[in-house]
């Protein structure tokens, strides 16, 4: 009968210790690839991508960059939640809604202060004010700043989403629906909104710059906790791209024209509503995002029992903030 040898207690503990050390090393090891989005509503991301700034910054670490296109805040947030993006561009209020709904993200950087949304109608439409939307079809992309802007605009006019007929479409399809006459209004987003103005005579019948929340870069919370130095490198690269964008507006226009296939006139219209002079995230962004969150809660979009202020505090992470 063979003799079965059992390990001693010391050997077992030594094995556990070795395994723990091995696991810890694996956890601390930097990723071989990071996933970063680019978007036509985030001009700095296009400069960052076109110049290869991030690739150069991470080359010495052997880290590759995978670029993922975001068609809107909702898509960036979906990708972040699924783990198919590490860094994603959204509107501040959209990031807040996602955070309240359980998407574990942190807002760490400002890429623009835009007036990128307004309520839009056709050139011959008789709609002139928000109250005129009652009972009418409105195209909107749920979970984005245009959606949030629409909800707040309706509330100020004494209406809710139930008073209109929402047609849920991605931004570009919303513009097409408006121009085809499938909807009477559209909660627009630049640069598609600028294209509708310049190319089809669309009218921005309701604007309120203060209700456009900041453009913020978000990171998956788990990624930031495991790779804080890498997050800082990404933001340093973003700062380099933002400086280039400010110094070379013609390059920004060219990048947007190439990415959108829209005309110079359209992109010029978008850029007149886009400010790139901020990067640090802090009290100003928190105040704007909080105001949007409270308005959405009052409108019934966010749960009445949600602690909006605490969620804003949990969303904004100033550890990585650049100073400007």
PDB file of C-alpha atoms in Angstrom:
ATOM      1  CA  UNK A   1       0.000   0.000   0.000  1.00  0.00           C
ATOM      2  CA  UNK A   2       1.565   3.313  -1.027  1.00  0.00           C
ATOM      3  CA  UNK A   3       2.360   5.846   1.657  1.00  0.00           C
ATOM      4  CA  UNK A   4       0.511   9.124   1.155  1.00  0.00           C
ATOM      5  CA  UNK A   5       2.481  12.113   2.384  1.00  0.00           C
ATOM      6  CA  UNK A   6       0.514  15.165   3.582  1.00  0.00           C
ATOM      7  CA  UNK A   7       2.180  18.615   3.609  1.00  0.00           C
ATOM      8  CA  UNK A   8       3.074  20.089   6.957  1.00  0.00           C
ATOM      9  CA  UNK A   9       1.261  23.159   8.287  1.00  0.00           C
ATOM     10  CA  UNK A  10       4.409  25.230   7.702  1.00  0.00           C
ATOM     11  CA  UNK A  11       4.559  24.107   4.070  1.00  0.00           C
ATOM     12  CA  UNK A  12       0.906  24.966   3.538  1.00  0.00           C
ATOM     13  CA  UNK A  13       1.381  28.464   5.009  1.00  0.00           C
ATOM     14  CA  UNK A  14       4.482  28.982   2.891  1.00  0.00           C
ATOM     15  CA  UNK A  15       2.503  28.006  -0.189  1.00  0.00           C
ATOM     16  CA  UNK A  16      -0.264  30.464   0.640  1.00  0.00           C
ATOM     17  CA  UNK A  17       2.302  33.214   1.186  1.00  0.00           C
ATOM     18  CA  UNK A  18       3.964  32.543  -2.159  1.00  0.00           C
ATOM     19  CA  UNK A  19       0.606  32.542  -3.904  1.00  0.00           C
ATOM     20  CA  UNK A  20      -0.345  35.831  -2.235  1.00  0.00           C
ATOM     21  CA  UNK A  21       2.908  37.454  -3.292  1.00  0.00           C
ATOM     22  CA  UNK A  22       2.393  36.224  -6.840  1.00  0.00           C
ATOM     23  CA  UNK A  23      -1.209  37.549  -6.894  1.00  0.00           C
ATOM     24  CA  UNK A  24      -0.100  40.897  -5.496  1.00  0.00           C
ATOM     25  CA  UNK A  25       2.553  41.240  -8.186  1.00  0.00           C
ATOM     26  CA  UNK A  26      -0.013  40.449 -10.850  1.00  0.00           C
ATOM     27  CA  UNK A  27      -2.392  43.040  -9.399  1.00  0.00           C
ATOM     28  CA  UNK A  28       0.298  45.725  -9.355  1.00  0.00           C
ATOM     29  CA  UNK A  29       1.441  45.024 -12.896  1.00  0.00           C
ATOM     30  CA  UNK A  30       0.481  47.758 -15.371  1.00  0.00           C
ATOM     31  CA  UNK A  31      -1.918  46.791 -18.169  1.00  0.00           C
ATOM     32  CA  UNK A  32      -0.503  46.043 -21.610  1.00  0.00           C
ATOM     33  CA  UNK A  33      -3.206  48.139 -23.263  1.00  0.00           C
ATOM     34  CA  UNK A  34      -5.529  50.980 -22.295  1.00  0.00           C
ATOM     35  CA  UNK A  35      -8.830  51.785 -23.998  1.00  0.00           C
ATOM     36  CA  UNK A  36      -9.490  55.493 -24.567  1.00  0.00           C
ATOM     37  CA  UNK A  37     -12.398  57.063 -26.420  1.00  0.00           C
ATOM     38  CA  UNK A  38     -12.466  59.836 -28.963  1.00  0.00           C
ATOM     39  CA  UNK A  39     -15.550  61.858 -29.865  1.00  0.00           C
ATOM     40  CA  UNK A  40     -16.552  64.697 -32.145  1.00  0.00           C
ATOM     41  CA  UNK A  41     -18.023  66.499 -29.114  1.00  0.00           C
ATOM     42  CA  UNK A  42     -14.559  66.340 -27.496  1.00  0.00           C
ATOM     43  CA  UNK A  43     -12.176  68.204 -29.859  1.00  0.00           C
ATOM     44  CA  UNK A  44      -9.182  67.683 -27.552  1.00  0.00           C
ATOM     45  CA  UNK A  45      -9.545  63.910 -27.936  1.00  0.00           C
ATOM     46  CA  UNK A  46      -9.136  64.240 -31.698  1.00  0.00           C
ATOM     47  CA  UNK A  47      -5.884  66.193 -31.338  1.00  0.00           C
ATOM     48  CA  UNK A  48      -4.675  63.652 -28.776  1.00  0.00           C
ATOM     49  CA  UNK A  49      -5.424  60.799 -31.161  1.00  0.00           C
ATOM     50  CA  UNK A  50      -4.181  62.419 -34.374  1.00  0.00           C
ATOM     51  CA  UNK A  51      -0.882  63.542 -32.851  1.00  0.00           C
ATOM     52  CA  UNK A  52      -0.139  60.166 -31.237  1.00  0.00           C
ATOM     53  CA  UNK A  53       0.687  61.968 -27.997  1.00  0.00           C
ATOM     54  CA  UNK A  54      -0.575  59.227 -25.713  1.00  0.00           C
ATOM     55  CA  UNK A  55       1.172  56.478 -27.663  1.00  0.00           C
ATOM     56  CA  UNK A  56       4.487  58.333 -27.307  1.00  0.00           C
ATOM     57  CA  UNK A  57       3.925  58.901 -23.585  1.00  0.00           C
ATOM     58  CA  UNK A  58       3.285  55.204 -22.933  1.00  0.00           C
ATOM     59  CA  UNK A  59       5.793  53.677 -25.355  1.00  0.00           C
ATOM     60  CA  UNK A  60       8.530  53.324 -22.729  1.00  0.00           C
ATOM     61  CA  UNK A  61       6.095  51.379 -20.519  1.00  0.00           C
ATOM     62  CA  UNK A  62       5.185  49.026 -23.365  1.00  0.00           C
ATOM     63  CA  UNK A  63       1.510  50.028 -23.108  1.00  0.00           C
ATOM     64  CA  UNK A  64      -0.560  50.179 -26.282  1.00  0.00           C
ATOM     65  CA  UNK A  65      -3.532  52.501 -26.824  1.00  0.00           C
ATOM     66  CA  UNK A  66      -6.799  51.270 -28.298  1.00  0.00           C
ATOM     67  CA  UNK A  67      -9.060  54.073 -29.560  1.00  0.00           C
ATOM     68  CA  UNK A  68     -12.833  53.600 -29.294  1.00  0.00           C
ATOM     69  CA  UNK A  69     -15.331  55.992 -30.911  1.00  0.00           C
ATOM     70  CA  UNK A  70     -18.084  57.379 -28.659  1.00  0.00           C
ATOM     71  CA  UNK A  71     -21.201  58.611 -30.491  1.00  0.00           C
ATOM     72  CA  UNK A  72     -22.538  60.250 -27.329  1.00  0.00           C
ATOM     73  CA  UNK A  73     -22.261  60.295 -23.530  1.00  0.00           C
ATOM     74  CA  UNK A  74     -24.612  57.326 -23.349  1.00  0.00           C
ATOM     75  CA  UNK A  75     -22.286  55.195 -25.472  1.00  0.00           C
ATOM     76  CA  UNK A  76     -19.165  56.231 -23.550  1.00  0.00           C
ATOM     77  CA  UNK A  77     -20.911  55.352 -20.292  1.00  0.00           C
ATOM     78  CA  UNK A  78     -22.085  51.991 -21.633  1.00  0.00           C
ATOM     79  CA  UNK A  79     -18.525  51.167 -22.688  1.00  0.00           C
ATOM     80  CA  UNK A  80     -17.115  52.245 -19.314  1.00  0.00           C
ATOM     81  CA  UNK A  81     -19.667  50.164 -17.435  1.00  0.00           C
ATOM     82  CA  UNK A  82     -18.906  47.131 -19.611  1.00  0.00           C
ATOM     83  CA  UNK A  83     -15.154  47.508 -19.100  1.00  0.00           C
ATOM     84  CA  UNK A  84     -14.520  48.034 -22.821  1.00  0.00           C
ATOM     85  CA  UNK A  85     -13.284  51.575 -22.089  1.00  0.00           C
ATOM     86  CA  UNK A  86     -10.916  52.767 -19.379  1.00  0.00           C
ATOM     87  CA  UNK A  87     -11.347  56.488 -20.155  1.00  0.00           C
ATOM     88  CA  UNK A  88     -14.529  57.971 -21.622  1.00  0.00           C
ATOM     89  CA  UNK A  89     -15.772  61.451 -22.590  1.00  0.00           C
ATOM     90  CA  UNK A  90     -19.193  62.569 -21.357  1.00  0.00           C
ATOM     91  CA  UNK A  91     -21.178  65.514 -20.128  1.00  0.00           C
ATOM     92  CA  UNK A  92     -20.886  66.060 -16.388  1.00  0.00           C
ATOM     93  CA  UNK A  93     -24.575  65.548 -15.670  1.00  0.00           C
ATOM     94  CA  UNK A  94     -24.667  62.355 -17.729  1.00  0.00           C
ATOM     95  CA  UNK A  95     -21.773  61.021 -15.650  1.00  0.00           C
ATOM     96  CA  UNK A  96     -23.705  61.861 -12.475  1.00  0.00           C
ATOM     97  CA  UNK A  97     -26.795  59.961 -13.593  1.00  0.00           C
ATOM     98  CA  UNK A  98     -24.614  56.981 -14.455  1.00  0.00           C
ATOM     99  CA  UNK A  99     -22.903  57.110 -11.062  1.00  0.00           C
ATOM    100  CA  UNK A 100     -26.260  57.233  -9.241  1.00  0.00           C
ATOM    101  CA  UNK A 101     -27.407  54.257 -11.315  1.00  0.00           C
ATOM    102  CA  UNK A 102     -24.409  52.195 -10.218  1.00  0.00           C
ATOM    103  CA  UNK A 103     -21.799  52.840 -12.926  1.00  0.00           C
ATOM    104  CA  UNK A 104     -18.501  52.925 -10.950  1.00  0.00           C
ATOM    105  CA  UNK A 105     -16.778  55.869 -12.637  1.00  0.00           C
ATOM    106  CA  UNK A 106     -14.813  58.912 -11.528  1.00  0.00           C
ATOM    107  CA  UNK A 107     -14.758  62.274 -13.328  1.00  0.00           C
ATOM    108  CA  UNK A 108     -11.135  63.426 -13.351  1.00  0.00           C
ATOM    109  CA  UNK A 109     -10.624  66.109 -16.006  1.00  0.00           C
ATOM    110  CA  UNK A 110     -12.365  68.861 -17.969  1.00  0.00           C
ATOM    111  CA  UNK A 111     -11.935  68.768 -21.738  1.00  0.00           C
ATOM    112  CA  UNK A 112     -14.343  71.612 -22.598  1.00  0.00           C
ATOM    113  CA  UNK A 113     -16.855  74.119 -21.374  1.00  0.00           C
ATOM    114  CA  UNK A 114     -19.385  73.918 -24.190  1.00  0.00           C
ATOM    115  CA  UNK A 115     -22.764  75.157 -25.187  1.00  0.00           C
ATOM    116  CA  UNK A 116     -23.200  71.994 -27.171  1.00  0.00           C
ATOM    117  CA  UNK A 117     -26.943  71.475 -26.823  1.00  0.00           C
ATOM    118  CA  UNK A 118     -30.124  73.411 -27.495  1.00  0.00           C
ATOM    119  CA  UNK A 119     -33.657  72.632 -28.589  1.00  0.00           C
ATOM    120  CA  UNK A 120     -33.859  72.646 -32.360  1.00  0.00           C
ATOM    121  CA  UNK A 121     -36.676  72.814 -34.857  1.00  0.00           C
ATOM    122  CA  UNK A 122     -36.971  72.983 -38.630  1.00  0.00           C
ATOM    123  CA  UNK A 123     -36.572  76.104 -40.725  1.00  0.00           C
ATOM    124  CA  UNK A 124     -40.326  76.418 -41.394  1.00  0.00           C
ATOM    125  CA  UNK A 125     -41.573  75.227 -38.015  1.00  0.00           C
ATOM    126  CA  UNK A 126     -44.030  77.270 -35.992  1.00  0.00           C
ATOM    127  CA  UNK A 127     -42.473  76.060 -32.738  1.00  0.00           C
ATOM    128  CA  UNK A 128     -40.914  79.097 -31.053  1.00  0.00           C
ATOM    129  CA  UNK A 129     -40.879  78.221 -27.349  1.00  0.00           C
ATOM    130  CA  UNK A 130     -40.687  75.178 -25.106  1.00  0.00           C
ATOM    131  CA  UNK A 131     -44.393  75.290 -24.254  1.00  0.00           C
ATOM    132  CA  UNK A 132     -45.147  74.707 -27.944  1.00  0.00           C
ATOM    133  CA  UNK A 133     -43.709  71.189 -27.626  1.00  0.00           C
ATOM    134  CA  UNK A 134     -46.726  69.880 -25.709  1.00  0.00           C
ATOM    135  CA  UNK A 135     -48.055  66.811 -27.519  1.00  0.00           C
ATOM    136  CA  UNK A 136     -45.317  66.955 -30.145  1.00  0.00           C
ATOM    137  CA  UNK A 137     -42.624  64.448 -31.134  1.00  0.00           C
ATOM    138  CA  UNK A 138     -39.128  65.272 -29.909  1.00  0.00           C
ATOM    139  CA  UNK A 139     -36.015  63.326 -30.905  1.00  0.00           C
ATOM    140  CA  UNK A 140     -33.530  62.788 -28.080  1.00  0.00           C
ATOM    141  CA  UNK A 141     -30.672  60.526 -27.023  1.00  0.00           C
ATOM    142  CA  UNK A 142     -31.476  59.299 -23.523  1.00  0.00           C
ATOM    143  CA  UNK A 143     -28.755  59.652 -20.880  1.00  0.00           C
ATOM    144  CA  UNK A 144     -26.930  62.554 -22.565  1.00  0.00           C
ATOM    145  CA  UNK A 145     -26.657  66.289 -21.910  1.00  0.00           C
ATOM    146  CA  UNK A 146     -29.263  67.062 -24.619  1.00  0.00           C
ATOM    147  CA  UNK A 147     -31.709  64.750 -22.827  1.00  0.00           C
ATOM    148  CA  UNK A 148     -30.959  66.423 -19.511  1.00  0.00           C
ATOM    149  CA  UNK A 149     -31.284  69.857 -21.138  1.00  0.00           C
ATOM    150  CA  UNK A 150     -34.671  68.857 -22.565  1.00  0.00           C
ATOM    151  CA  UNK A 151     -35.948  67.641 -19.193  1.00  0.00           C
ATOM    152  CA  UNK A 152     -34.860  70.857 -17.452  1.00  0.00           C
ATOM    153  CA  UNK A 153     -36.299  73.029 -20.226  1.00  0.00           C
ATOM    154  CA  UNK A 154     -39.641  71.233 -20.052  1.00  0.00           C
ATOM    155  CA  UNK A 155     -39.734  71.612 -16.269  1.00  0.00           C
ATOM    156  CA  UNK A 156     -39.132  75.358 -16.520  1.00  0.00           C
ATOM    157  CA  UNK A 157     -42.101  75.552 -18.913  1.00  0.00           C
ATOM    158  CA  UNK A 158     -44.301  73.570 -16.505  1.00  0.00           C
ATOM    159  CA  UNK A 159     -44.098  70.378 -18.565  1.00  0.00           C
ATOM    160  CA  UNK A 160     -42.622  66.892 -18.143  1.00  0.00           C
ATOM    161  CA  UNK A 161     -41.469  64.157 -20.509  1.00  0.00           C
ATOM    162  CA  UNK A 162     -45.013  62.787 -20.369  1.00  0.00           C
ATOM    163  CA  UNK A 163     -46.295  65.935 -22.075  1.00  0.00           C
ATOM    164  CA  UNK A 164     -44.246  65.237 -25.221  1.00  0.00           C
ATOM    165  CA  UNK A 165     -43.682  62.189 -27.379  1.00  0.00           C
ATOM    166  CA  UNK A 166     -40.047  61.194 -27.034  1.00  0.00           C
ATOM    167  CA  UNK A 167     -38.449  59.528 -30.043  1.00  0.00           C
ATOM    168  CA  UNK A 168     -35.273  57.845 -28.826  1.00  0.00           C
ATOM    169  CA  UNK A 169     -32.476  58.119 -31.394  1.00  0.00           C
ATOM    170  CA  UNK A 170     -28.728  58.637 -31.469  1.00  0.00           C
ATOM    171  CA  UNK A 171     -27.759  62.251 -32.100  1.00  0.00           C
ATOM    172  CA  UNK A 172     -27.053  62.000 -35.844  1.00  0.00           C
ATOM    173  CA  UNK A 173     -30.316  60.120 -36.401  1.00  0.00           C
ATOM    174  CA  UNK A 174     -32.182  62.783 -34.425  1.00  0.00           C
ATOM    175  CA  UNK A 175     -30.989  65.409 -36.870  1.00  0.00           C
ATOM    176  CA  UNK A 176     -32.121  63.286 -39.829  1.00  0.00           C
ATOM    177  CA  UNK A 177     -35.520  62.696 -38.221  1.00  0.00           C
ATOM    178  CA  UNK A 178     -35.972  66.454 -37.792  1.00  0.00           C
ATOM    179  CA  UNK A 179     -35.039  67.194 -41.399  1.00  0.00           C
ATOM    180  CA  UNK A 180     -37.333  64.439 -42.701  1.00  0.00           C
ATOM    181  CA  UNK A 181     -40.223  65.809 -40.674  1.00  0.00           C
ATOM    182  CA  UNK A 182     -40.511  62.669 -38.547  1.00  0.00           C
ATOM    183  CA  UNK A 183     -40.287  64.812 -35.399  1.00  0.00           C
ATOM    184  CA  UNK A 184     -41.205  68.421 -34.657  1.00  0.00           C
ATOM    185  CA  UNK A 185     -38.138  69.116 -32.516  1.00  0.00           C
ATOM    186  CA  UNK A 186     -34.789  67.674 -31.559  1.00  0.00           C
ATOM    187  CA  UNK A 187     -32.603  68.006 -28.476  1.00  0.00           C
ATOM    188  CA  UNK A 188     -29.503  68.675 -30.535  1.00  0.00           C
ATOM    189  CA  UNK A 189     -25.803  68.117 -30.012  1.00  0.00           C
ATOM    190  CA  UNK A 190     -22.873  69.729 -31.802  1.00  0.00           C
ATOM    191  CA  UNK A 191     -21.473  69.264 -34.368  1.00  0.00           C
ATOM    192  CA  UNK A 192     -24.678  67.718 -35.778  1.00  0.00           C
ATOM    193  CA  UNK A 193     -26.649  70.675 -34.416  1.00  0.00           C
ATOM    194  CA  UNK A 194     -24.338  73.158 -36.142  1.00  0.00           C
ATOM    195  CA  UNK A 195     -24.695  71.164 -39.372  1.00  0.00           C
ATOM    196  CA  UNK A 196     -28.477  71.352 -39.141  1.00  0.00           C
ATOM    197  CA  UNK A 197     -28.238  75.155 -38.742  1.00  0.00           C
ATOM    198  CA  UNK A 198     -25.763  75.783 -41.547  1.00  0.00           C
ATOM    199  CA  UNK A 199     -26.934  73.182 -44.048  1.00  0.00           C
ATOM    200  CA  UNK A 200     -30.688  73.031 -43.463  1.00  0.00           C
ATOM    201  CA  UNK A 201     -31.580  76.334 -41.811  1.00  0.00           C
ATOM    202  CA  UNK A 202     -32.626  74.679 -38.544  1.00  0.00           C
ATOM    203  CA  UNK A 203     -33.493  77.055 -35.706  1.00  0.00           C
ATOM    204  CA  UNK A 204     -32.189  76.846 -32.143  1.00  0.00           C
ATOM    205  CA  UNK A 205     -35.432  78.026 -30.584  1.00  0.00           C
ATOM    206  CA  UNK A 206     -34.393  77.453 -26.973  1.00  0.00           C
ATOM    207  CA  UNK A 207     -30.876  78.053 -25.679  1.00  0.00           C
ATOM    208  CA  UNK A 208     -29.529  78.318 -22.144  1.00  0.00           C
ATOM    209  CA  UNK A 209     -25.754  78.034 -21.907  1.00  0.00           C
ATOM    210  CA  UNK A 210     -25.787  77.663 -18.104  1.00  0.00           C
ATOM    211  CA  UNK A 211     -27.763  74.411 -18.379  1.00  0.00           C
ATOM    212  CA  UNK A 212     -25.069  72.782 -20.536  1.00  0.00           C
ATOM    213  CA  UNK A 213     -22.864  70.839 -18.122  1.00  0.00           C
ATOM    214  CA  UNK A 214     -19.104  70.625 -18.561  1.00  0.00           C
ATOM    215  CA  UNK A 215     -17.393  68.109 -20.812  1.00  0.00           C
ATOM    216  CA  UNK A 216     -15.604  65.725 -18.448  1.00  0.00           C
ATOM    217  CA  UNK A 217     -13.243  62.802 -18.885  1.00  0.00           C
ATOM    218  CA  UNK A 218     -14.143  59.787 -16.764  1.00  0.00           C
ATOM    219  CA  UNK A 219     -12.158  56.759 -15.711  1.00  0.00           C
ATOM    220  CA  UNK A 220     -13.307  53.413 -14.383  1.00  0.00           C
ATOM    221  CA  UNK A 221     -12.928  53.578 -10.603  1.00  0.00           C
ATOM    222  CA  UNK A 222     -11.213  50.187 -10.402  1.00  0.00           C
ATOM    223  CA  UNK A 223      -8.716  51.196 -13.090  1.00  0.00           C
ATOM    224  CA  UNK A 224      -7.870  54.444 -11.255  1.00  0.00           C
ATOM    225  CA  UNK A 225      -7.335  52.661  -7.946  1.00  0.00           C
ATOM    226  CA  UNK A 226      -4.981  50.112  -9.499  1.00  0.00           C
ATOM    227  CA  UNK A 227      -3.143  52.486 -11.856  1.00  0.00           C
ATOM    228  CA  UNK A 228      -2.974  56.022 -10.387  1.00  0.00           C
ATOM    229  CA  UNK A 229       0.359  56.829 -12.049  1.00  0.00           C
ATOM    230  CA  UNK A 230      -0.992  55.716 -15.410  1.00  0.00           C
ATOM    231  CA  UNK A 231      -4.037  57.957 -14.958  1.00  0.00           C
ATOM    232  CA  UNK A 232      -1.692  60.881 -14.357  1.00  0.00           C
ATOM    233  CA  UNK A 233       0.216  60.076 -17.554  1.00  0.00           C
ATOM    234  CA  UNK A 234      -3.019  60.054 -19.530  1.00  0.00           C
ATOM    235  CA  UNK A 235      -4.019  63.436 -18.119  1.00  0.00           C
ATOM    236  CA  UNK A 236      -0.562  64.859 -18.814  1.00  0.00           C
ATOM    237  CA  UNK A 237      -0.974  63.770 -22.442  1.00  0.00           C
ATOM    238  CA  UNK A 238      -4.454  65.338 -22.488  1.00  0.00           C
ATOM    239  CA  UNK A 239      -2.960  68.593 -21.226  1.00  0.00           C
ATOM    240  CA  UNK A 240      -0.401  68.539 -24.016  1.00  0.00           C
ATOM    241  CA  UNK A 241      -3.167  68.025 -26.567  1.00  0.00           C
ATOM    242  CA  UNK A 242      -5.286  70.810 -25.039  1.00  0.00           C
ATOM    243  CA  UNK A 243      -2.335  73.230 -25.214  1.00  0.00           C
ATOM    244  CA  UNK A 244      -1.858  72.343 -28.894  1.00  0.00           C
ATOM    245  CA  UNK A 245      -5.585  72.839 -29.537  1.00  0.00           C
ATOM    246  CA  UNK A 246      -5.522  76.293 -27.936  1.00  0.00           C
ATOM    247  CA  UNK A 247      -2.401  77.345 -29.832  1.00  0.00           C
ATOM    248  CA  UNK A 248      -3.517  75.874 -33.162  1.00  0.00           C
ATOM    249  CA  UNK A 249      -7.258  76.404 -33.735  1.00  0.00           C
ATOM    250  CA  UNK A 250      -6.806  75.595 -37.420  1.00  0.00           C
ATOM    251  CA  UNK A 251      -5.570  72.117 -36.457  1.00  0.00           C
ATOM    252  CA  UNK A 252      -8.656  71.575 -34.303  1.00  0.00           C
ATOM    253  CA  UNK A 253     -10.928  72.616 -37.170  1.00  0.00           C
ATOM    254  CA  UNK A 254      -9.092  70.287 -39.551  1.00  0.00           C
ATOM    255  CA  UNK A 255      -9.333  67.355 -37.126  1.00  0.00           C
ATOM    256  CA  UNK A 256     -13.073  67.912 -36.683  1.00  0.00           C
ATOM    257  CA  UNK A 257     -13.675  68.285 -40.419  1.00  0.00           C
ATOM    258  CA  UNK A 258     -11.871  64.999 -41.054  1.00  0.00           C
ATOM    259  CA  UNK A 259     -13.626  63.161 -38.221  1.00  0.00           C
ATOM    260  CA  UNK A 260     -17.131  64.417 -39.019  1.00  0.00           C
ATOM    261  CA  UNK A 261     -16.935  64.878 -42.805  1.00  0.00           C
ATOM    262  CA  UNK A 262     -18.654  68.225 -42.225  1.00  0.00           C
ATOM    263  CA  UNK A 263     -17.746  71.566 -43.772  1.00  0.00           C
ATOM    264  CA  UNK A 264     -15.446  74.234 -42.363  1.00  0.00           C
ATOM    265  CA  UNK A 265     -18.468  76.495 -41.860  1.00  0.00           C
ATOM    266  CA  UNK A 266     -20.222  73.886 -39.724  1.00  0.00           C
ATOM    267  CA  UNK A 267     -17.160  73.193 -37.589  1.00  0.00           C
ATOM    268  CA  UNK A 268     -16.530  76.918 -37.162  1.00  0.00           C
ATOM    269  CA  UNK A 269     -20.088  77.243 -35.808  1.00  0.00           C
ATOM    270  CA  UNK A 270     -19.451  74.397 -33.344  1.00  0.00           C
ATOM    271  CA  UNK A 271     -16.178  75.898 -32.141  1.00  0.00           C
ATOM    272  CA  UNK A 272     -17.748  79.302 -31.437  1.00  0.00           C
ATOM    273  CA  UNK A 273     -19.722  77.456 -28.751  1.00  0.00           C
ATOM    274  CA  UNK A 274     -16.794  75.442 -27.384  1.00  0.00           C
ATOM    275  CA  UNK A 275     -14.328  76.750 -24.786  1.00  0.00           C
ATOM    276  CA  UNK A 276     -11.123  74.779 -24.176  1.00  0.00           C
ATOM    277  CA  UNK A 277      -9.491  76.991 -21.545  1.00  0.00           C
ATOM    278  CA  UNK A 278     -10.254  74.757 -18.552  1.00  0.00           C
ATOM    279  CA  UNK A 279      -8.855  71.415 -17.437  1.00  0.00           C
ATOM    280  CA  UNK A 280      -8.888  71.171 -13.649  1.00  0.00           C
ATOM    281  CA  UNK A 281     -12.013  69.612 -12.193  1.00  0.00           C
ATOM    282  CA  UNK A 282     -13.323  71.086  -8.967  1.00  0.00           C
ATOM    283  CA  UNK A 283     -15.973  73.323  -7.360  1.00  0.00           C
ATOM    284  CA  UNK A 284     -17.211  75.010 -10.551  1.00  0.00           C
ATOM    285  CA  UNK A 285     -17.942  71.665 -12.194  1.00  0.00           C
ATOM    286  CA  UNK A 286     -19.426  70.226  -9.003  1.00  0.00           C
ATOM    287  CA  UNK A 287     -21.809  73.179  -8.704  1.00  0.00           C
ATOM    288  CA  UNK A 288     -23.054  72.848 -12.287  1.00  0.00           C
ATOM    289  CA  UNK A 289     -23.442  69.073 -12.079  1.00  0.00           C
ATOM    290  CA  UNK A 290     -25.213  69.344  -8.721  1.00  0.00           C
ATOM    291  CA  UNK A 291     -27.682  71.906 -10.104  1.00  0.00           C
ATOM    292  CA  UNK A 292     -28.469  69.583 -13.002  1.00  0.00           C
ATOM    293  CA  UNK A 293     -28.869  66.609 -10.663  1.00  0.00           C
ATOM    294  CA  UNK A 294     -31.250  68.428  -8.338  1.00  0.00           C
ATOM    295  CA  UNK A 295     -33.321  69.655 -11.307  1.00  0.00           C
ATOM    296  CA  UNK A 296     -33.545  66.110 -12.634  1.00  0.00           C
ATOM    297  CA  UNK A 297     -34.558  64.821  -9.229  1.00  0.00           C
ATOM    298  CA  UNK A 298     -37.295  67.445  -9.013  1.00  0.00           C
ATOM    299  CA  UNK A 299     -38.458  66.422 -12.497  1.00  0.00           C
ATOM    300  CA  UNK A 300     -38.678  62.786 -11.382  1.00  0.00           C
ATOM    301  CA  UNK A 301     -35.846  61.523 -13.582  1.00  0.00           C
ATOM    302  CA  UNK A 302     -33.692  60.698 -10.555  1.00  0.00           C
ATOM    303  CA  UNK A 303     -35.120  58.861  -7.512  1.00  0.00           C
ATOM    304  CA  UNK A 304     -36.502  61.078  -4.760  1.00  0.00           C
ATOM    305  CA  UNK A 305     -34.369  59.259  -2.187  1.00  0.00           C
ATOM    306  CA  UNK A 306     -31.097  59.681  -4.120  1.00  0.00           C
ATOM    307  CA  UNK A 307     -28.473  61.707  -2.262  1.00  0.00           C
ATOM    308  CA  UNK A 308     -27.466  63.856  -5.215  1.00  0.00           C
ATOM    309  CA  UNK A 309     -24.908  65.929  -3.337  1.00  0.00           C
ATOM    310  CA  UNK A 310     -23.134  62.827  -1.997  1.00  0.00           C
ATOM    311  CA  UNK A 311     -23.170  61.314  -5.476  1.00  0.00           C
ATOM    312  CA  UNK A 312     -21.507  64.427  -6.930  1.00  0.00           C
ATOM    313  CA  UNK A 313     -18.843  64.203  -4.220  1.00  0.00           C
ATOM    314  CA  UNK A 314     -18.308  60.523  -5.045  1.00  0.00           C
ATOM    315  CA  UNK A 315     -18.151  61.232  -8.783  1.00  0.00           C
ATOM    316  CA  UNK A 316     -15.548  63.995  -8.865  1.00  0.00           C
ATOM    317  CA  UNK A 317     -12.009  62.893  -8.074  1.00  0.00           C
ATOM    318  CA  UNK A 318      -9.590  65.817  -7.722  1.00  0.00           C
ATOM    319  CA  UNK A 319      -6.523  63.686  -6.953  1.00  0.00           C
ATOM    320  CA  UNK A 320      -5.435  63.786 -10.569  1.00  0.00           C
ATOM    321  CA  UNK A 321      -6.540  67.331 -11.343  1.00  0.00           C
ATOM    322  CA  UNK A 322      -4.271  69.524 -13.412  1.00  0.00           C
ATOM    323  CA  UNK A 323      -3.834  73.099 -12.261  1.00  0.00           C
ATOM    324  CA  UNK A 324      -4.668  75.917 -14.669  1.00  0.00           C
TER     325      UNK A 324
END
